[in-house]
CSV table of C-alpha atoms in Angstrom, one decimal:
chain,number,residue,atom,x,y,z
A,258,MET,CA,0.0,0.0,0.0
A,259,ALA,CA,1.3,3.5,-0.9
A,260,ILE,CA,2.4,6.0,1.7
A,261,ARG,CA,-0.3,8.7,1.5
A,262,VAL,CA,1.2,12.2,1.7
A,263,GLY,CA,-0.2,15.5,2.9
A,264,LEU,CA,1.8,18.5,1.6
A,265,ILE,CA,1.6,21.7,3.6
A,266,GLY,CA,2.3,24.7,1.3
A,267,PHE,CA,2.6,25.0,-2.5
A,268,GLY,CA,5.1,27.8,-2.9
A,269,LEU,CA,8.5,27.3,-4.4
A,270,SER,CA,9.6,24.6,-2.0
A,271,GLY,CA,6.4,22.5,-2.1
A,272,ARG,CA,5.9,22.9,-5.8
A,273,VAL,CA,9.5,22.4,-7.0
A,274,PHE,CA,11.4,20.4,-4.4
A,275,HIS,CA,8.7,18.1,-3.0
A,276,ALA,CA,5.6,17.5,-5.1
A,277,PRO,CA,7.6,16.2,-8.1
A,278,PHE,CA,9.4,13.6,-5.9
A,279,VAL,CA,6.2,12.4,-4.2
A,280,MET,CA,4.7,12.0,-7.7
A,281,ASN,CA,7.9,10.3,-8.9
A,282,ASP,CA,8.1,7.7,-6.0
A,283,PRO,CA,6.3,4.5,-6.8
A,284,GLY,CA,5.6,3.9,-3.1
A,285,MET,CA,4.0,7.3,-2.4
A,286,GLU,CA,0.7,9.0,-3.3
A,287,MET,CA,-0.2,12.6,-2.9
A,288,ALA,CA,-3.5,12.7,-0.9
A,289,TYR,CA,-3.8,16.3,0.3
A,290,VAL,CA,-2.3,19.7,-0.4
A,291,CYS,CA,-2.9,22.6,2.0
A,292,SER,CA,-2.7,25.8,-0.1
A,293,SER,CA,-4.6,28.9,-0.9
A,294,LYS,CA,-3.7,28.4,-4.6
A,295,ALA,CA,-6.1,25.6,-5.5
A,296,ASP,CA,-6.0,26.3,-9.2
A,297,GLU,CA,-2.2,26.1,-9.3
A,298,VAL,CA,-2.3,22.8,-7.3
A,299,ARG,CA,-4.9,21.2,-9.5
A,300,ALA,CA,-3.0,22.2,-12.6
A,301,VAL,CA,-0.2,19.8,-11.4
A,302,LEU,CA,-2.2,17.4,-9.3
A,303,PRO,CA,-5.8,17.3,-10.7
A,304,ASP,CA,-7.0,14.5,-8.4
A,305,VAL,CA,-5.6,15.7,-5.1
A,306,SER,CA,-7.7,17.1,-2.2
A,307,VAL,CA,-6.9,20.8,-1.8
A,308,VAL,CA,-7.6,22.2,1.7
A,309,SER,CA,-7.1,25.6,3.3
A,310,SER,CA,-6.3,24.2,6.8
A,311,ALA,CA,-3.1,22.5,7.8
A,312,GLU,CA,-4.9,21.1,10.9
A,313,SER,CA,-7.3,19.2,8.7
A,314,VAL,CA,-4.4,17.4,7.0
A,315,PHE,CA,-2.8,16.6,10.4
A,316,ALA,CA,-6.1,15.1,11.6
A,317,ALA,CA,-6.9,13.2,8.3
A,318,PRO,CA,-7.0,9.4,8.9
A,319,ASP,CA,-5.8,8.7,5.4
A,320,VAL,CA,-2.5,10.6,5.7
A,321,ASP,CA,0.7,8.8,6.7
A,322,LEU,CA,3.4,11.4,6.0
A,323,VAL,CA,3.1,15.2,6.3
A,324,VAL,CA,5.6,17.3,4.4
A,325,ILE,CA,5.8,20.9,5.8
A,326,THR,CA,7.1,23.7,3.6
A,327,THR,CA,5.6,26.7,5.4
A,328,PRO,CA,7.6,29.8,6.6
A,329,ASN,CA,10.2,28.9,9.3
A,330,ALA,CA,8.2,30.5,12.2
A,331,LEU,CA,5.4,28.0,11.7
A,332,HIS,CA,7.6,24.9,11.6
A,333,PHE,CA,7.7,23.9,15.3
A,334,ASP,CA,4.0,24.2,16.0
A,335,GLN,CA,3.0,22.4,12.8
A,336,ALA,CA,5.5,19.6,13.1
A,337,LYS,CA,4.5,19.1,16.8
A,338,LEU,CA,0.8,18.9,15.9
A,339,ALA,CA,1.4,16.5,13.0
A,340,LEU,CA,3.5,14.2,15.3
A,341,GLU,CA,0.9,14.3,18.0
A,342,ASN,CA,-1.7,13.2,15.4
A,343,GLY,CA,0.5,10.1,14.6
A,344,LYS,CA,2.0,11.3,11.3
A,345,HIS,CA,5.5,10.9,10.1
A,346,VAL,CA,7.0,14.3,9.3
A,347,LEU,CA,9.3,15.6,6.7
A,348,LEU,CA,10.2,19.2,7.7
A,349,GLU,CA,11.7,21.7,5.2
A,350,LYS,CA,15.0,23.3,6.3
A,351,PRO,CA,15.7,25.1,8.5
A,352,SER,CA,13.8,22.8,10.7
A,353,VAL,CA,13.3,25.2,13.6
A,354,THR,CA,15.2,28.2,15.1
A,355,ARG,CA,15.8,27.0,18.7
A,356,LEU,CA,17.7,24.0,19.9
A,357,SER,CA,15.0,23.2,22.5
A,358,GLN,CA,12.4,23.0,19.7
A,359,ILE,CA,14.3,20.5,17.6
A,360,GLU,CA,15.1,18.4,20.6
A,361,ALA,CA,11.4,18.4,21.6
A,362,LEU,CA,10.3,17.3,18.1
A,363,CYS,CA,12.9,14.5,18.0
A,364,ALA,CA,12.0,13.2,21.5
A,365,LEU,CA,8.3,13.3,20.6
A,366,ALA,CA,8.9,11.3,17.3
A,367,LYS,CA,10.9,8.7,19.2
A,368,GLN,CA,8.2,8.5,21.9
A,369,LYS,CA,5.6,7.8,19.2
A,370,GLY,CA,7.7,5.6,17.1
A,371,LEU,CA,7.5,7.9,14.1
A,372,VAL,CA,9.9,9.0,11.4
A,373,PHE,CA,10.9,12.7,11.8
A,374,CYS,CA,13.3,14.0,9.1
A,375,VAL,CA,14.6,17.3,8.0
A,376,TYR,CA,14.8,18.0,4.2
A,377,GLN,CA,18.5,18.3,3.6
A,378,ASN,CA,18.3,17.5,-0.1
A,379,ARG,CA,21.7,18.8,-1.0
A,380,ARG,CA,23.3,15.8,0.6
A,381,PHE,CA,22.2,14.3,-2.8
A,382,ASP,CA,23.8,17.0,-5.0
A,383,GLY,CA,26.1,15.3,-7.5
A,384,ASP,CA,29.0,17.5,-6.7
A,385,PHE,CA,28.8,16.7,-3.0
A,386,LEU,CA,28.5,13.0,-3.7
A,387,ARG,CA,31.7,13.2,-5.8
A,388,LEU,CA,33.5,15.2,-3.1
A,389,LYS,CA,32.6,12.5,-0.5
A,390,THR,CA,33.9,9.8,-2.9
A,391,LEU,CA,37.2,11.7,-3.3
A,392,ILE,CA,37.6,12.1,0.5
A,393,GLU,CA,36.7,8.5,1.3
A,394,SER,CA,38.8,6.9,-1.5
A,395,GLY,CA,42.0,8.9,-0.7
A,396,GLU,CA,42.5,9.3,-4.5
A,397,LEU,CA,44.0,12.8,-3.9
A,398,GLY,CA,45.4,12.1,-0.5
A,399,GLU,CA,44.1,13.7,2.7
A,400,LEU,CA,41.8,16.7,2.6
A,401,LYS,CA,43.3,19.7,4.3
A,402,HIS,CA,41.3,22.7,3.3
A,403,LEU,CA,37.8,23.0,1.8
A,404,ASP,CA,36.0,26.1,0.6
A,405,SER,CA,32.2,25.5,0.1
A,406,ARG,CA,30.2,28.5,-1.3
A,407,PHE,CA,26.6,29.2,-2.3
A,408,ASP,CA,26.9,32.5,-4.0
A,409,ARG,CA,24.3,34.5,-6.1
A,410,PHE,CA,24.1,37.8,-7.8
A,411,ARG,CA,21.1,39.4,-6.0
A,412,PRO,CA,22.4,42.9,-5.2
A,413,THR,CA,18.9,44.3,-4.5
A,414,ALA,CA,16.9,43.4,-1.4
A,415,GLN,CA,13.6,41.8,-2.2
A,416,ALA,CA,10.1,42.1,-0.6
A,417,ARG,CA,9.6,38.5,0.7
A,418,TRP,CA,9.3,37.0,4.1
A,419,ARG,CA,12.8,35.5,4.0
A,420,GLU,CA,14.3,39.0,3.8
A,421,GLU,CA,12.1,40.6,6.5
A,422,PRO,CA,13.3,41.0,10.1
A,423,GLY,CA,12.5,38.1,12.3
A,424,VAL,CA,13.8,34.9,13.9
A,425,GLY,CA,15.1,32.5,11.3
A,426,THR,CA,15.0,34.9,8.3
A,427,GLY,CA,18.0,36.1,6.3
A,428,ILE,CA,20.4,34.3,4.0
A,429,PHE,CA,22.2,32.5,6.8
A,430,TRP,CA,19.1,30.7,7.8
A,431,ASP,CA,18.2,30.2,4.1
A,432,LEU,CA,21.4,28.9,2.5
A,433,GLY,CA,23.4,28.3,5.6
A,434,PRO,CA,21.6,25.0,6.5
A,435,HIS,CA,22.5,23.5,3.2
A,436,ILE,CA,26.3,24.0,3.3
A,437,LEU,CA,26.7,23.7,7.1
A,438,ASP,CA,24.7,20.4,7.0
A,439,GLN,CA,27.0,19.1,4.2
A,440,ALA,CA,30.1,19.8,6.2
A,441,LEU,CA,28.6,18.4,9.4
A,442,SER,CA,27.4,15.2,7.6
A,443,ILE,CA,30.8,14.4,6.2
A,444,PHE,CA,33.2,15.6,8.8
A,445,GLY,CA,31.2,15.6,12.0
A,446,PRO,CA,31.2,18.5,14.6
A,447,PRO,CA,34.1,20.8,14.4
A,448,LYS,CA,36.3,21.5,17.5
A,449,TRP,CA,35.5,25.2,17.0
A,450,LEU,CA,34.0,27.7,14.6
A,451,HIS,CA,34.3,31.4,13.9
A,452,ALA,CA,31.6,33.2,12.0
A,453,SER,CA,30.9,36.6,10.4
A,454,ILE,CA,27.3,37.3,9.4
A,455,ASP,CA,26.3,40.7,8.0
A,456,LYS,CA,24.1,43.0,5.9
A,457,LEU,CA,25.9,44.4,2.8
A,458,ARG,CA,23.1,45.3,0.4
A,459,ASP,CA,21.6,48.7,0.6
A,460,GLY,CA,18.2,48.5,2.2
A,461,SER,CA,18.7,45.0,3.6
A,462,GLN,CA,16.5,44.3,6.7
A,463,THR,CA,18.3,41.1,7.6
A,464,HIS,CA,21.7,39.5,6.9
A,465,ASP,CA,22.6,38.7,3.3
A,466,TRP,CA,26.2,37.7,3.6
A,467,PHE,CA,28.1,35.2,5.8
A,468,GLU,CA,31.4,33.4,6.2
A,469,VAL,CA,31.9,30.6,8.7
A,470,GLU,CA,35.2,28.7,9.4
A,471,PHE,CA,35.3,25.3,11.0
A,472,GLY,CA,38.4,24.1,12.8
A,473,TYR,CA,39.3,20.4,13.0
A,474,ASP,CA,42.5,18.8,14.3
A,475,ASP,CA,43.8,18.2,10.7
A,476,LYS,CA,41.8,20.4,8.4
A,477,ARG,CA,40.0,23.7,7.9
A,478,VAL,CA,36.6,24.2,6.3
A,479,ARG,CA,35.3,27.5,5.2
A,480,LEU,CA,31.6,28.0,4.3
A,481,ALA,CA,30.3,31.2,2.7
A,482,SER,CA,27.7,33.1,0.7
A,483,THR,CA,27.6,36.5,-1.0
A,484,PRO,CA,24.8,38.2,-3.0
A,485,PHE,CA,27.4,40.0,-5.2
A,486,GLU,CA,28.8,37.1,-7.3
A,487,ALA,CA,28.2,38.2,-10.9
A,488,GLY,CA,30.7,35.7,-12.3
A,489,GLU,CA,31.0,31.9,-12.0
A,490,MET,CA,30.4,30.5,-8.6
A,491,ARG,CA,33.1,28.2,-7.4
A,492,ARG,CA,30.9,25.9,-5.5
A,493,PHE,CA,33.7,23.7,-4.1
A,494,ASN,CA,37.5,24.1,-3.9
A,495,ALA,CA,39.0,21.1,-2.1
A,496,ARG,CA,42.7,21.0,-1.4
A,497,PHE,CA,44.3,17.6,-0.7
A,498,THR,CA,47.8,16.5,0.0
A,499,LYS,CA,48.1,15.0,-3.5
A,500,GLY,CA,46.1,17.5,-5.5
A,501,SER,CA,43.0,19.6,-5.7
A,502,TRP,CA,39.4,19.4,-6.9
A,503,GLN,CA,37.3,22.4,-8.1
A,504,CYS,CA,33.6,22.6,-9.0
A,505,VAL,CA,32.1,25.6,-10.7
A,506,GLY,CA,28.4,26.1,-10.8
A,507,LEU,CA,25.4,24.6,-8.9
A,508,ASP,CA,24.0,21.1,-9.1
A,509,PRO,CA,21.6,21.3,-12.1
A,510,GLN,CA,18.6,19.6,-10.5
A,511,GLU,CA,17.1,22.8,-9.0
A,512,GLU,CA,17.3,24.8,-12.2
A,513,ALA,CA,15.8,21.9,-14.2
A,514,LEU,CA,12.9,21.6,-11.8
A,515,ARG,CA,12.3,25.3,-11.9
A,516,ALA,CA,12.2,25.0,-15.7
A,517,GLY,CA,9.5,22.3,-15.4
A,518,GLN,CA,11.6,19.3,-16.1
A,519,MET,CA,10.5,16.4,-14.0
A,520,PRO,CA,12.7,13.7,-12.3
A,521,TRP,CA,11.0,10.9,-14.2
A,522,GLN,CA,11.9,12.3,-17.6
A,523,ASP,CA,14.8,10.6,-19.3
A,524,GLU,CA,17.0,13.6,-19.8
A,525,PHE,CA,16.5,15.1,-16.3
A,526,PRO,CA,18.2,17.5,-15.4
A,527,SER,CA,19.3,18.6,-18.9
A,528,LYS,CA,17.3,21.9,-18.8
A,529,ALA,CA,20.0,23.5,-16.7
A,530,ALA,CA,23.5,24.9,-16.9
A,531,GLN,CA,26.0,22.0,-16.4
A,532,GLN,CA,28.8,22.2,-13.9
A,533,LYS,CA,32.5,22.5,-14.8
A,534,ILE,CA,34.6,20.2,-12.7
A,535,THR,CA,38.4,20.0,-12.7
A,536,ARG,CA,40.7,17.5,-10.8
A,537,PHE,CA,44.3,18.4,-10.3
A,538,VAL,CA,46.5,15.4,-9.7
A,539,ALA,CA,50.0,16.2,-8.3
A,540,HIS,CA,52.5,13.6,-9.5
A,541,SER,CA,55.1,15.8,-7.8
A,542,GLN,CA,55.3,19.4,-6.6
A,543,ASP,CA,56.3,20.5,-10.1
A,544,ASP,CA,54.2,18.0,-12.1
A,545,ILE,CA,50.5,18.7,-11.8
A,546,GLU,CA,48.0,17.2,-14.2
A,547,SER,CA,44.7,19.0,-14.9
A,548,ILE,CA,41.8,16.6,-15.7
A,549,GLN,CA,38.3,17.8,-16.7
A,550,GLU,CA,35.7,15.6,-15.1
A,551,ALA,CA,32.2,14.8,-16.2
A,552,ALA,CA,29.7,15.9,-13.5
A,553,THR,CA,28.3,13.3,-11.2
A,554,GLN,CA,24.6,12.9,-11.5
A,555,GLY,CA,22.8,14.1,-8.3
A,556,ASP,CA,19.7,12.3,-7.1
A,557,TYR,CA,17.1,14.1,-5.0
A,558,ALA,CA,14.7,11.2,-5.7
A,559,ALA,CA,17.0,9.0,-3.6
A,560,PHE,CA,16.2,11.2,-0.6
A,561,TYR,CA,12.5,10.4,-0.9
A,562,ALA,CA,13.3,6.7,-1.6
A,563,GLN,CA,15.3,6.5,1.6
A,564,LEU,CA,12.6,8.3,3.5
A,565,ARG,CA,10.0,5.9,2.2
A,566,ASP,CA,12.0,2.9,3.2
A,567,ALA,CA,12.5,4.4,6.7
A,568,ILE,CA,8.7,4.8,7.1
A,569,LEU,CA,8.3,1.2,6.0
A,570,GLY,CA,10.9,0.0,8.6
A,571,LYS,CA,13.4,-1.0,6.0
A,572,GLY,CA,16.2,1.4,6.8
A,573,GLU,CA,17.3,4.7,8.4
A,574,ALA,CA,16.0,8.2,7.4
A,575,PRO,CA,18.3,10.2,5.2
A,576,VAL,CA,19.0,12.7,8.0
A,577,ALA,CA,19.3,11.3,11.5
A,578,MET,CA,17.5,13.2,14.3
A,579,GLU,CA,20.8,13.6,16.1
A,580,GLN,CA,22.3,15.4,13.1
A,581,ALA,CA,19.2,17.6,12.8
A,582,CYS,CA,19.8,18.7,16.4
A,583,GLN,CA,23.5,19.2,15.8
A,584,LEU,CA,22.8,21.5,12.9
A,585,ILE,CA,20.5,23.8,14.8
A,586,TYR,CA,23.1,24.0,17.6
A,587,LEU,CA,25.7,24.8,15.0
A,588,ILE,CA,23.7,27.6,13.4
A,589,CYS,CA,22.9,29.1,16.8
A,590,LEU,CA,26.6,28.8,17.8
A,591,ALA,CA,27.6,30.6,14.6
A,592,GLU,CA,25.2,33.4,15.4
A,593,GLN,CA,26.8,33.7,18.9
A,594,SER,CA,30.3,33.9,17.3
A,595,ALA,CA,29.2,36.6,14.8
A,596,GLU,CA,27.6,38.7,17.6
A,597,SER,CA,30.6,38.4,19.9
A,598,GLY,CA,33.4,38.3,17.3
A,599,GLN,CA,34.9,35.3,19.2
A,600,ARG,CA,35.9,31.8,18.2
A,601,MET,CA,33.3,29.4,19.8
A,602,SER,CA,34.1,25.9,20.9
A,603,TRP,CA,31.8,22.9,20.3
A,604,GLY,CA,30.1,21.7,23.4
A,605,TYR,CA,27.0,19.8,22.6
A,606,THR,CA,25.6,16.2,22.8
A,607,PRO,CA,22.0,15.8,21.6
A,608,ASN,CA,19.5,15.0,24.4
A,609,LEU,CA,16.7,13.0,22.8
A,610,SER,CA,15.6,11.0,25.8
A,611,VAL,CA,11.9,10.2,25.9
A,612,LYS,CA,10.3,11.8,28.9
């Protein structure tokens, strides 16, 4: 029997990053969409029940999984209510804005034996999957220094909720969870971090630029975003003891989805600019070979497949609850560092005990 899904919100996130993958997964069926844009929903999902109340989806007896894509300020209350109603929950990033909230949701999910997962889809970007392979294989030796960036050219502040003052708004809470989660998932918690978070655009009401450095015993990782990159974005620059690896451009899945290309189509994600990837192999200090790589295919559908299997009791969720807690701690610690100007030491172990 298919897992019946209730989608809360049909904005960019619900329409582009979630609905196509529910539709694509053979073990899932979209049952409800909560949205004020009924016509837009039915143009994509003609047979779905469109409702105006999220609470009616949480209470529906024929919903197994709730996918929440509403503004950040609503996440905690909605996820808590869904779990209390016995639903598995997939919560769009950033999950919540306070450590106590994410711990409470995880503890509640454990108490009820439900899957609670945060949507960190960029763990399934092709470039990140390739970087993980390089690190794990030792092909280029030991990683010593990684730059990971998510830059855009958006020099003018926009009138949208993500750029208005408030808890959990601004670019650090928008793009930061992507690249911080990638670093956390592959390297684990850093020993320390140092962050700078600022407003650089004229008229910005919340932060639009950030740089965060992670310190480990044997490596340094720098994560950053600027709204003033008019040229090519160097998504990754990884320096190893036996060479380097550079990736220019963003994984094409998002752009293809925005262009209307669906994951079940044979050429997906061809309707997007393709990445340029170069591997530098150091045969010696003075003999460095440059090799152009074909981009690794990303796979957001694999996130949903893994989530489906976890709900069916066949495996683990794609993002562990402990990692979801660590990420919120990490984001809040970075804010403390930016406010104080100080390097902050890691000092956290998730507390997910069932009360």
